[in-house]
Amino acid sequence: MNKEKVKQLYSKKIQEFNKNNFLYFEKNSPKISDAEFDKLKVEILELEKKYKFLKSKDSPSISLGYKPSKNFTKKSHRAPMLSLANVFSEEDLVNYEKKILNYLDKKENFKIEYSAEPKIDGISASLTFKNGKFFTGLSRGDGKEGEDITANLKTIKDIPETISSKDFPQDIDIRGEVFIQNSDFLKMNNKFANPRNAASGSLRQKNPKDTKKIPLKFIAYTFGYEKGLNLNFQSEYLKKLKQWGFKTNPLNRVLTGIKNLMSNYEEIQKKRKELDFDIDGIVYKINNFEIQKRLGNVSNAPRWAVAHKFSANNGISKIIDIDIQIGRTGALTPVAKIKPINIGGVVVSNATLHNEEEILRKDIRIGDEVLVERAGDVIPHIISVDQSKREKNHKKFVFPVRCPSCGSKTIKDFNSITKKEDAVRRCSSEGYECEKVSIEKIKHFISKEAFNIDGFGKKIVEKFWELKLIRLPQDIFNLDFSKIENLDGWGKQSVLNLKYSIDQKRNISLERFIYSLGIRHIGMENAKLISRYVKNLSNFISLSKNQNLRDLLNIDGIGETQITSLKNFFLNKINLKVINELNKILKVKEAIQVKKDGSLANKTFMITGKLIGISRAETKSLIEQNSGSIVSNVSKKLNYLIIGEKPTKRKIEAAQELKIKILTQNELFKILNKSS
Ligand code: IVH
């Protein structure tokens, strides 16, 4: 069989595997027997073993273990299992600390203490202990719900069954990582590509007896829900874990200062090869629980922790050509097509060149030999050109002045804040007027955080576009299924499945809806903020009447950049048509309001001047947690004006005139039950 044929066969099998995986796990209606399903999996794994060039992120060798299994019941986590934001460099780390200090309203010389813990690359688990007894154990799942894998976890020797220490909390979720040591993995002689996949597969065996045969280990590092844990520091908690009989990482450290974090990082990175477990970075957690609490979370990650990923793997390759990719915001991104190279187990054949300036700055030419870096999950990029290998015929790249898709002029926006031209060149067409932009917008519309339609992936968007079945997002809800049924690779059942998945998403939350529109500068976080503010879709639509738009400035996190972007969005008639059409077809749910019956319900606040020891963002968040809201001007609607240092006189006078209650910071804290 030639290479192309092997690849075709491989992707056909993966497609079939995933189709059946979906039917089995998601729909609970398998169309093939378990044995046939297992055979299909083995065939894929064998192909991968025989032909090393085969790689797919959808392969069961990679994705196995992440799908919810019907062998286990799902259970809600009592506290969500969050993920971590990543940093890759000292600069990222410095910025992370600055942000934290800003949020806490601390000066630059304030020393933050971190618990620096090697990040084991295994499978996280949450173990509930009640009255000292191991009760249930859940996998992470989607962070909200995990699978009940108690029986399998009970086979792990590192997990104590009972803990009799007096100071062990009465009810607690102990969280940590299940993993396989490298030396044990090598002895296992199994079909898994790496210890992580092996740990994941082993934890999900149907029969705990099979799990027991695998030398799984457990290291504890955090907790979820707790009752009776009276500690102040993460380092104290880690110490206690050890006393209670859990294993903790011997390389955990308490450190302050970025310089110390960096030298610890480099030291451990050097040791990495000698360790008997895989680590992919260092987790930094703010050591003080009180500060952790103040910092809280952003969507699905805590503000109080960050993962410092180990520096990338890199390799030498050659630039074959430079292509232009067009994104959903019209951004033209140059991408280098490179001679495929294997970097850390992944075959890389594309590397982003970011923008025009980057190509000029690094003097990258077609034909050049280059150093390529692949850091974590980030798209590979070019670090440098080997000038000694430069030849005369290596061609300079001419950046297109017209959009390669629709021929419109390309432009660079002028940033009125930085007073500089944007580095990114964009297609100047009005979004849906450009074919490539439209396709990308629709891909965004169906993406995971947006409509997330099962079985409707990017490839399908491209196919349906090609067949003129879709042009605008609303077309997804008016598809002509009779045409799809006759397409290659489709049949009655798969069309039924697709129709079902689409129908499921006719009901959608307002935040997802806003996010799915793909408005520049309105990511998930901003979509959430806006949805909470406008409450329902018709209020959102009425933002298109410009005078309402500026009200959004009341939202902390929304600034001029977002307002300008929304204004441009609403000025475009096609966008309005898309929203209005979707409004007819869909049921967009009202935004869920954060706790309505708190002590500050229906009370409005405004802050003038600087508060001490607390940022505005945190104050606002505290008020909102108690159901109060913040407004940005003094009017009859305002209940309390809070004055800090150097308040605006005019605001105080206006408040006095309207007989609005004026509070000092201390008085506010009293209301919030918080000491300053
Ligand atoms: S703390 C909210 N501590 O990293 C805090 N996680 O991307 C999240 N991990 O799913 C967990 N070592 O599987 C924490 N010392 C450590 C860790 C660690 C490894 C994993 C864990 C988690 C992932 C976060």
XYZ file of C-alpha atoms and ligand atoms in Angstrom:
700
model
C 0.000 0.000 0.000
C 1.378 3.428 -0.824
C 1.527 6.238 1.730
C -1.593 8.017 0.421
C -3.655 4.822 0.504
C -2.532 4.101 4.080
C -3.495 7.628 5.111
C -6.901 7.264 3.454
C -7.574 3.954 5.130
C -6.432 5.352 8.481
C -8.659 8.426 8.338
C -11.616 6.326 7.203
C -11.188 4.047 10.201
C -10.855 6.997 12.564
C -13.994 8.549 11.129
C -15.853 5.300 11.590
C -14.483 4.881 15.102
C -15.557 8.367 16.133
C -18.982 8.008 14.561
C -19.551 4.832 16.569
C -17.943 6.312 19.635
C -20.472 9.123 19.458
C -23.403 6.731 18.964
C -22.236 4.553 21.812
C -21.303 7.145 24.408
C -23.477 10.114 23.583
C -26.540 8.532 22.094
C -26.379 5.227 23.958
C -27.450 3.504 20.767
C -24.515 1.568 19.313
C -24.844 0.415 15.740
C -22.022 -2.111 15.981
C -21.141 -4.662 18.658
C -18.624 -3.950 21.434
C -16.275 -6.503 19.899
C -16.426 -4.814 16.494
C -15.826 -1.459 18.145
C -12.794 -2.784 20.026
C -11.483 -4.379 16.834
C -11.721 -1.062 15.041
C -9.723 0.580 17.811
C -7.018 -2.086 17.697
C -6.800 -1.766 13.897
C -6.181 1.972 14.222
C -3.547 1.479 16.905
C -1.810 -1.164 14.820
C -1.765 1.084 11.775
C -0.169 3.815 13.911
C 2.436 1.383 15.189
C 3.306 0.156 11.705
C 3.250 3.508 9.917
C 4.924 6.087 12.125
C 3.796 9.010 9.916
C 0.161 8.463 10.873
C -1.083 10.982 13.423
C -4.514 12.342 14.204
C -5.802 14.202 17.203
C -9.036 12.216 16.847
C -7.227 8.900 17.153
C -8.294 6.660 20.048
C -4.603 6.582 21.045
C -4.942 10.241 21.940
C -8.560 10.849 22.756
C -9.234 7.602 24.555
C -10.207 8.193 28.098
C -11.716 11.626 27.614
C -15.121 10.637 26.382
C -17.662 10.097 29.101
C -18.038 6.396 29.378
C -21.282 4.576 29.721
C -19.500 2.203 32.075
C -19.528 4.873 34.754
C -22.258 7.057 36.148
C -21.809 10.787 35.952
C -21.747 12.812 39.153
C -21.535 16.541 39.783
C -18.434 17.919 41.429
C -19.329 19.747 44.621
C -16.826 22.428 43.616
C -15.853 22.706 39.926
C -12.539 21.200 38.828
C -10.908 24.139 37.118
C -8.100 24.192 34.623
C -5.100 26.509 34.608
C -4.012 29.401 32.442
C -0.545 28.961 30.937
C 2.547 31.149 30.872
C 5.573 30.330 28.766
C 8.233 32.899 29.596
C 9.663 35.151 32.285
C 7.903 38.062 30.605
C 4.536 36.271 30.835
C 5.255 35.572 34.472
C 6.128 39.199 35.238
C 2.850 40.246 33.598
C 0.931 37.636 35.555
C 2.272 38.984 38.836
C 1.571 42.581 37.782
C -2.029 41.698 37.059
C -2.403 40.040 40.449
C -0.873 43.021 42.257
C -3.158 45.322 40.335
C -6.219 43.319 41.248
C -5.217 43.313 44.891
C -4.289 46.983 44.664
C -0.807 46.289 45.995
C 2.393 48.161 45.153
C 5.075 46.549 42.983
C 7.283 45.842 46.005
C 4.602 43.701 47.686
C 5.999 40.175 48.026
C 3.734 37.424 46.838
C 4.501 33.967 48.171
C 3.930 31.081 45.775
C 3.656 27.362 46.228
C 5.630 26.115 43.215
C 4.636 22.552 42.358
C 5.830 20.401 39.440
C 2.899 19.803 37.101
C 2.534 16.054 36.713
C 1.138 15.017 33.373
C -1.436 12.454 34.428
C -5.177 12.333 35.046
C -6.723 14.412 37.788
C -9.157 12.891 40.253
C -11.304 14.202 43.089
C -11.661 11.959 46.144
C -14.428 12.618 48.635
C -13.601 11.662 52.226
C -16.387 11.748 54.772
C -15.548 11.234 58.440
C -12.120 9.967 57.427
C -13.430 7.344 54.983
C -12.800 7.344 51.241
C -16.314 7.708 49.930
C -16.423 8.437 46.191
C -13.854 9.300 43.557
C -14.621 11.197 40.382
C -12.657 11.887 37.211
C -12.426 15.509 36.075
C -14.887 15.066 33.178
C -15.875 18.487 31.917
C -14.971 20.107 35.231
C -18.589 20.275 36.377
C -19.451 16.605 36.138
C -17.085 13.675 36.340
C -17.395 9.910 36.145
C -17.727 7.874 39.270
C -14.539 5.794 39.136
C -14.485 4.978 42.859
C -14.001 1.243 42.396
C -10.972 1.762 40.177
C -9.462 4.416 42.425
C -9.805 2.063 45.393
C -7.230 -0.214 43.745
C -4.541 2.488 44.042
C -2.270 1.882 47.016
C -1.352 5.574 47.410
C -4.972 6.399 48.252
C -5.678 5.744 51.943
C -8.991 4.035 52.673
C -9.383 5.551 56.119
C -7.688 8.451 57.825
C -7.884 8.630 61.574
C -5.908 11.850 62.212
C -7.888 14.122 64.519
C -7.328 17.184 62.371
C -8.516 15.537 59.145
C -11.558 17.498 57.899
C -14.919 15.940 58.472
C -15.866 16.270 54.780
C -13.401 17.077 52.006
C -12.630 16.451 48.334
C -8.919 15.678 48.119
C -7.689 16.355 44.590
C -4.580 15.211 42.823
C -3.091 13.385 39.897
C -3.261 9.698 38.999
C -0.241 8.664 36.947
C 2.077 5.832 35.965
C 5.803 6.053 36.598
C 7.969 5.929 33.489
C 9.832 2.830 34.675
C 6.529 1.020 35.272
C 5.225 2.139 31.904
C 8.232 0.660 30.129
C 7.653 -2.654 31.902
C 4.000 -2.657 30.909
C 4.599 -3.443 27.247
C 1.229 -2.052 26.244
C -0.492 -0.391 23.340
C -0.457 3.117 24.767
C 1.688 5.867 23.326
C 2.685 7.386 26.665
C 2.198 6.987 30.429
C -0.581 9.574 30.490
C -2.750 7.700 27.994
C -1.988 4.473 29.815
C -3.092 5.996 33.140
C -6.257 7.314 31.554
C -7.075 3.994 29.900
C -6.334 2.035 33.065
C -8.521 4.253 35.225
C -11.428 3.569 32.922
C -11.311 -0.180 32.831
C -14.767 -1.668 33.213
C -13.478 -4.141 35.711
C -11.522 -2.816 38.737
C -9.599 -6.103 38.747
C -7.996 -4.979 35.475
C -7.142 -1.604 36.990
C -5.548 -3.276 39.988
C -2.971 -4.913 37.720
C -1.702 -1.491 36.659
C 0.828 0.263 38.921
C -1.128 3.515 39.214
C 0.168 6.171 41.605
C -1.562 9.158 43.219
C -0.108 12.505 44.267
C -2.338 14.970 46.120
C -2.100 18.739 45.611
C -5.383 20.585 46.129
C -8.939 20.279 47.398
C -12.464 20.975 46.195
C -15.369 21.187 48.612
C -14.280 21.172 52.262
C -15.786 21.344 55.694
C -13.431 21.561 58.627
C -10.190 22.462 56.867
C -8.864 25.271 58.983
C -5.636 26.202 57.250
C -4.227 29.440 55.924
C -1.611 28.385 53.397
C -1.256 25.943 50.500
C 2.164 24.880 51.837
C 0.516 24.054 55.175
C -2.097 22.001 53.335
C 0.604 20.072 51.441
C 2.347 19.319 54.748
C -0.918 18.128 56.268
C -1.625 15.904 53.261
C 1.621 14.094 53.981
C 0.742 13.685 57.658
C -2.664 12.303 56.716
C -1.017 9.616 54.612
C -1.104 11.013 51.066
C 1.892 11.227 48.764
C 2.903 14.750 47.783
C 5.516 15.900 45.315
C 8.981 16.063 46.947
C 9.876 18.899 44.564
C 7.182 21.280 45.871
C 8.687 24.607 47.033
C 7.566 27.884 48.605
C 9.091 30.813 46.701
C 8.812 34.571 46.273
C 10.013 36.779 43.437
C 10.023 36.032 39.717
C 13.804 35.527 39.690
C 13.464 32.678 42.205
C 10.553 31.171 40.297
C 12.698 31.231 37.157
C 15.717 29.542 38.731
C 13.509 26.847 40.273
C 11.870 26.374 36.856
C 15.230 25.987 35.131
C 16.560 23.660 37.804
C 13.545 21.355 37.556
C 13.507 21.508 33.779
C 17.090 20.223 33.825
C 16.116 17.421 36.224
C 13.102 16.526 34.112
C 14.766 13.717 32.183
C 15.945 11.998 35.356
C 12.519 12.016 37.026
C 10.478 8.852 37.013
C 7.262 10.728 36.180
C 6.363 13.034 33.297
C 6.004 16.687 34.176
C 5.106 19.394 31.681
C 5.679 22.521 33.739
C 5.449 24.095 37.169
C 2.183 25.180 38.785
C 2.426 28.393 40.816
C -0.293 28.895 43.397
C -0.575 31.970 45.600
C 0.306 30.426 48.933
C -2.091 32.455 51.084
C -5.675 31.097 51.017
C -7.115 34.468 52.031
C -5.549 36.087 48.959
C -6.650 33.136 46.807
C -10.209 33.783 47.940
C -9.981 37.460 47.077
C -8.624 36.692 43.635
C -11.321 34.153 42.764
C -11.745 32.701 39.276
C -12.033 33.800 35.677
C -14.441 31.557 33.740
C -12.808 28.135 34.065
C -9.465 28.918 35.675
C -8.461 30.437 39.005
C -6.746 33.834 39.059
C -4.653 32.583 41.966
C -2.747 29.927 40.025
C -0.975 29.582 36.728
C 0.949 26.836 34.922
C 4.442 27.683 33.707
C 4.898 25.283 30.825
C 8.335 23.948 30.017
C 10.017 25.629 27.127
C 9.151 24.309 23.794
C 10.681 21.639 21.806
C 12.176 22.906 18.596
C 13.639 21.658 15.374
C 15.242 22.753 12.110
C 13.226 22.824 8.908
C 12.968 24.643 5.594
C 10.369 27.106 4.326
C 8.707 25.698 1.238
C 6.178 28.485 0.731
C 4.199 31.192 2.505
C 0.384 31.137 2.437
C -2.122 33.671 3.661
C -4.884 32.526 5.981
C -7.935 34.682 6.513
C -9.591 34.644 9.915
C -13.158 35.420 10.938
C -12.270 39.030 11.727
C -10.698 39.405 8.294
C -7.145 39.267 9.682
C -4.607 38.091 7.120
C -2.135 35.749 8.795
C 0.922 34.576 6.890
C 1.623 30.890 7.442
C 4.875 29.166 6.507
C 4.533 25.798 4.828
C 7.584 23.956 6.087
C 9.228 20.637 5.319
C 7.461 18.328 7.804
C 9.479 17.681 10.967
C 8.711 15.749 14.112
C 8.820 18.004 17.153
C 8.198 16.241 20.449
C 6.129 13.524 18.794
C 4.016 15.793 16.608
C 4.592 16.216 12.895
C 4.707 19.927 12.141
C 4.226 21.165 8.584
C 2.860 24.683 9.193
C 4.203 27.518 11.305
C 2.529 30.849 11.876
C 4.438 33.959 10.878
C 2.003 36.197 12.830
C 2.049 39.253 10.547
C 3.851 41.219 7.879
C 6.217 42.930 10.342
C 7.329 39.630 11.830
C 8.458 38.416 8.371
C 10.425 41.614 7.826
C 11.862 41.729 11.336
C 13.127 38.171 11.184
C 13.937 38.516 7.478
C 12.208 35.272 6.613
C 12.404 34.213 2.952
C 11.020 31.277 0.993
C 13.716 28.585 0.855
C 15.348 29.600 4.183
C 16.443 27.117 6.817
C 14.677 27.995 10.056
C 14.405 27.063 13.716
C 10.797 26.095 14.495
C 9.311 26.032 17.981
C 6.246 24.203 19.265
C 5.301 25.386 22.759
C 2.503 23.546 24.534
C -0.722 23.689 22.573
C 0.249 26.917 20.844
C 0.566 26.943 17.024
C 4.222 26.339 16.022
C 6.194 29.435 15.044
C 9.551 30.369 13.551
C 12.216 31.483 16.024
C 14.995 32.431 13.652
C 16.542 32.054 10.224
C 19.943 30.451 9.746
C 21.511 33.264 7.705
C 24.569 31.144 6.913
C 22.325 28.881 4.821
C 20.801 31.801 2.890
C 21.087 31.477 -0.882
C 20.555 34.048 -3.585
C 17.436 32.415 -4.932
C 15.609 32.543 -1.559
C 12.630 34.741 -2.354
C 11.314 37.660 -0.281
C 7.592 37.407 0.381
C 5.382 40.185 -0.928
C 2.446 40.719 1.409
C -0.833 41.029 -0.552
C -2.431 44.468 -0.650
C -5.738 42.895 -1.688
C -7.637 40.139 0.116
C -6.753 36.847 -1.613
C -10.334 35.664 -1.106
C -12.560 38.564 -2.188
C -10.139 41.056 -3.711
C -11.082 43.866 -1.311
C -8.368 46.271 -0.227
C -6.472 45.194 2.873
C -6.079 47.756 5.628
C -4.300 48.245 8.926
C -6.453 49.761 11.657
C -5.212 52.783 13.529
C -5.303 52.232 17.265
C -6.461 55.502 18.803
C -5.231 54.461 22.262
C -1.664 53.488 21.373
C -1.635 55.989 18.477
C -0.069 53.333 16.328
C -1.027 51.396 13.249
C -2.095 47.823 13.951
C 0.458 45.143 12.998
C -2.312 43.044 11.478
C -3.579 43.676 7.966
C -7.272 42.955 7.420
C -9.680 42.399 4.588
C -11.764 45.594 4.435
C -14.959 43.883 3.238
C -18.013 43.797 5.446
C -17.568 40.352 6.999
C -20.041 38.112 5.235
C -19.187 39.701 1.878
C -15.890 37.814 1.829
C -16.090 34.077 1.254
C -13.167 33.069 3.489
C -14.284 35.385 6.314
C -17.830 33.977 6.101
C -16.598 30.394 6.327
C -14.481 31.258 9.353
C -17.385 33.111 10.970
C -19.607 30.059 10.549
C -16.865 27.808 11.941
C -16.751 30.077 14.973
C -20.546 30.014 15.215
C -20.593 26.228 15.593
C -17.442 26.042 17.742
C -17.276 24.518 21.201
C -17.946 27.597 23.319
C -20.528 28.892 20.846
C -23.307 26.662 19.458
C -21.244 23.493 19.885
C -23.344 21.375 17.543
C -22.447 17.688 17.960
C -21.043 16.182 14.793
C -21.012 19.549 12.984
C -17.309 20.293 12.697
C -15.151 22.621 10.640
C -14.825 20.121 7.787
C -18.603 19.939 7.478
C -18.830 23.732 7.337
C -16.376 23.690 4.415
C -18.244 20.884 2.662
C -21.665 22.503 3.089
C -20.281 25.829 1.955
C -18.829 24.246 -1.168
C -22.228 22.709 -1.904
C -23.902 26.095 -1.340
C -25.969 24.666 1.515
C -24.885 27.417 3.886
C -23.971 31.059 3.464
C -25.021 32.605 6.778
C -25.307 31.122 10.309
C -29.106 30.891 10.172
C -28.822 28.531 7.164
C -27.655 25.841 9.614
C -31.168 25.773 11.044
C -32.823 25.609 7.614
C -30.692 22.914 5.996
C -32.088 20.876 3.152
C -31.466 17.427 4.642
C -32.706 15.592 1.551
C -29.667 16.967 -0.298
C -27.282 15.911 2.473
C -28.604 12.367 2.669
C -27.364 11.646 -0.841
C -23.868 12.960 -0.249
C -20.877 10.669 -0.106
C -20.284 9.408 3.424
C -23.793 10.359 4.592
C -26.887 8.226 5.033
C -30.320 8.295 6.624
C -28.976 7.652 10.122
C -26.189 10.213 10.033
C -28.598 12.849 8.693
C -31.014 12.028 11.500
C -28.189 12.397 14.003
C -27.176 15.748 12.555
C -30.746 17.020 12.515
C -31.130 15.940 16.130
C -27.913 17.711 17.172
C -28.959 20.915 15.399
C -32.447 20.854 16.930
C -30.892 20.481 20.357
C -29.241 23.857 19.931
C -32.365 25.828 19.044
C -32.418 26.669 22.711
C -29.333 28.676 23.587
C -28.064 30.896 26.384
C -27.687 34.602 25.655
C -23.969 34.578 26.458
C -23.247 31.788 23.985
C -25.423 33.530 21.416
C -23.501 36.810 21.739
C -20.174 34.979 21.671
C -21.161 32.984 18.594
C -21.651 36.176 16.554
C -17.869 36.473 16.458
C -17.743 40.202 17.190
C -14.148 41.421 17.416
C -12.971 41.902 21.014
C -16.066 40.127 22.364
C -14.759 36.804 23.590
C -16.573 34.520 26.005
C -15.735 36.597 29.066
C -17.079 39.822 27.533
C -20.088 38.013 26.071
C -20.930 36.843 29.583
C -20.581 40.350 31.013
C -22.741 41.865 28.278
C -25.403 39.166 28.539
C -25.734 39.717 32.282
C -26.053 43.425 31.696
C -28.592 43.403 28.848
C -30.449 40.365 30.264
C -32.261 39.403 27.056
C -31.840 39.313 23.310
C -34.181 42.166 22.514
C -32.180 44.467 24.787
C -29.046 43.279 23.026
C -30.572 44.063 19.643
C -31.580 47.503 20.830
C -27.905 48.237 21.470
C -27.749 48.733 17.726
C -29.438 52.066 18.395
C -26.217 53.783 19.172
C -27.196 55.868 22.132
C -27.687 52.703 24.194
C -24.334 51.257 23.294
C -22.321 53.546 25.538
C -24.280 52.295 28.571
C -22.124 49.197 28.330
C -19.229 51.284 29.629
C -20.861 50.724 33.027
C -19.584 47.179 32.826
C -16.171 46.671 34.329
C -14.130 45.044 31.583
C -15.883 46.758 28.677
C -14.033 49.763 27.289
C -13.843 51.950 24.198
C -12.252 49.158 22.124
C -15.240 46.878 22.677
C -17.744 49.715 22.165
C -16.166 50.674 18.825
C -16.169 47.066 17.751
C -19.841 46.606 18.695
C -20.706 49.858 16.936
C -19.061 48.657 13.713
C -20.764 45.317 14.102
C -24.229 46.870 14.386
C -23.556 49.273 11.516
C -23.296 46.294 9.197
C -26.735 45.446 7.813
C -25.903 41.776 7.217
C -25.049 41.352 10.879
C -28.413 42.783 11.881
C -30.129 40.517 9.398
C -28.308 37.494 10.849
C -29.377 38.386 14.407
C -32.975 39.072 13.430
C -33.248 35.849 11.437
C -31.708 33.825 14.280
C -34.100 35.506 16.693
C -37.007 34.128 14.662
C -35.676 30.570 14.608
C -34.081 30.214 18.044
C -35.116 30.470 21.624
C -32.446 32.589 23.284
C -32.739 32.195 27.021
C -32.643 35.171 29.370
C -29.297 35.594 31.096
C -29.067 34.005 34.498
C -28.582 36.725 37.038
C -26.005 36.292 39.716
C -27.864 35.760 43.030
C -30.842 38.130 43.147
C -31.654 38.013 46.823
C -28.389 39.096 48.422
C -28.287 41.805 51.083
C -27.689 44.522 48.468
C -30.513 43.466 46.121
C -31.844 46.384 44.040
C -29.191 48.706 45.450
C -26.953 50.701 43.146
C -23.479 51.951 43.948
C -21.028 54.321 42.432
C -17.396 54.794 43.398
C -15.453 58.026 43.176
C -11.797 58.346 44.142
C -9.298 55.662 45.003
C -10.091 52.978 47.555
C -7.297 51.695 49.755
C -6.092 48.114 49.644
C -8.716 46.955 47.187
C -9.100 47.463 43.440
C -12.280 48.686 41.800
C -12.660 45.334 40.058
C -12.659 43.524 43.386
C -15.005 46.020 45.043
C -17.417 45.678 42.155
C -17.233 41.922 42.320
C -17.965 42.005 46.077
C -20.982 44.273 45.568
C -22.279 42.059 42.780
C -21.813 38.921 44.835
C -24.295 40.463 47.246
C -26.707 41.262 44.388
C -25.894 44.980 44.215
C -24.920 46.730 41.011
C -22.558 49.460 39.928
C -23.623 52.469 37.876
C -21.402 55.051 36.287
C -23.235 58.317 36.815
C -25.011 60.131 39.589
C -28.752 60.074 39.032
C -31.927 59.478 41.017
C -31.370 55.785 40.408
C -28.196 55.806 42.502
C -28.529 54.614 46.111
C -24.983 54.966 47.451
C -21.979 57.023 46.447
C -18.775 55.557 47.844
C -15.940 58.007 48.310
C -12.303 57.063 48.352
C -9.172 59.207 48.234
C -9.314 62.293 45.983
C -12.966 61.933 44.986
C -14.507 64.032 42.196
C -16.084 67.044 43.901
C -18.744 67.425 41.224
C -20.028 63.917 41.882
C -20.296 64.501 45.629
C -22.178 67.748 45.062
C -24.559 66.102 42.618
C -25.178 63.271 45.098
C -25.824 65.705 47.941
C -28.296 67.588 45.797
C -30.210 64.395 45.063
C -29.982 63.377 48.745
C -28.063 60.225 47.879
C -26.398 58.446 50.765
C -22.642 58.920 50.800
C -20.478 56.133 52.232
C -16.831 55.911 53.128
C -14.851 52.803 52.267
C -15.150 51.563 55.852
C -18.906 52.031 55.854
C -19.143 50.066 52.625
C -17.047 47.266 54.091
C -19.320 47.180 57.116
C -22.291 46.624 54.840
C -20.316 43.917 53.059
C -19.222 42.370 56.356
C -15.636 42.824 55.389
C -12.892 44.349 57.483
C -10.475 46.692 55.788
S -4.065 22.548 40.854
C -7.453 25.086 39.990
N -1.742 21.475 41.152
O -2.927 20.444 35.851
C -6.205 24.399 40.132
N -2.960 20.939 39.176
O -4.357 22.465 33.937
C -6.021 23.265 39.215
N -1.868 19.367 37.679
O -6.256 19.383 35.750
C -5.400 22.119 39.809
N -0.068 19.077 38.930
O -4.504 17.657 36.260
C -2.819 21.574 40.350
N 0.326 20.578 41.574
C -0.734 20.678 40.783
C -0.848 19.961 39.564
C -1.990 20.138 38.780
C -0.702 18.714 37.797
C -2.811 19.226 36.548
C -4.216 18.854 36.923
C -5.111 19.910 36.349
C -4.217 20.560 35.347
C -4.562 22.027 35.206
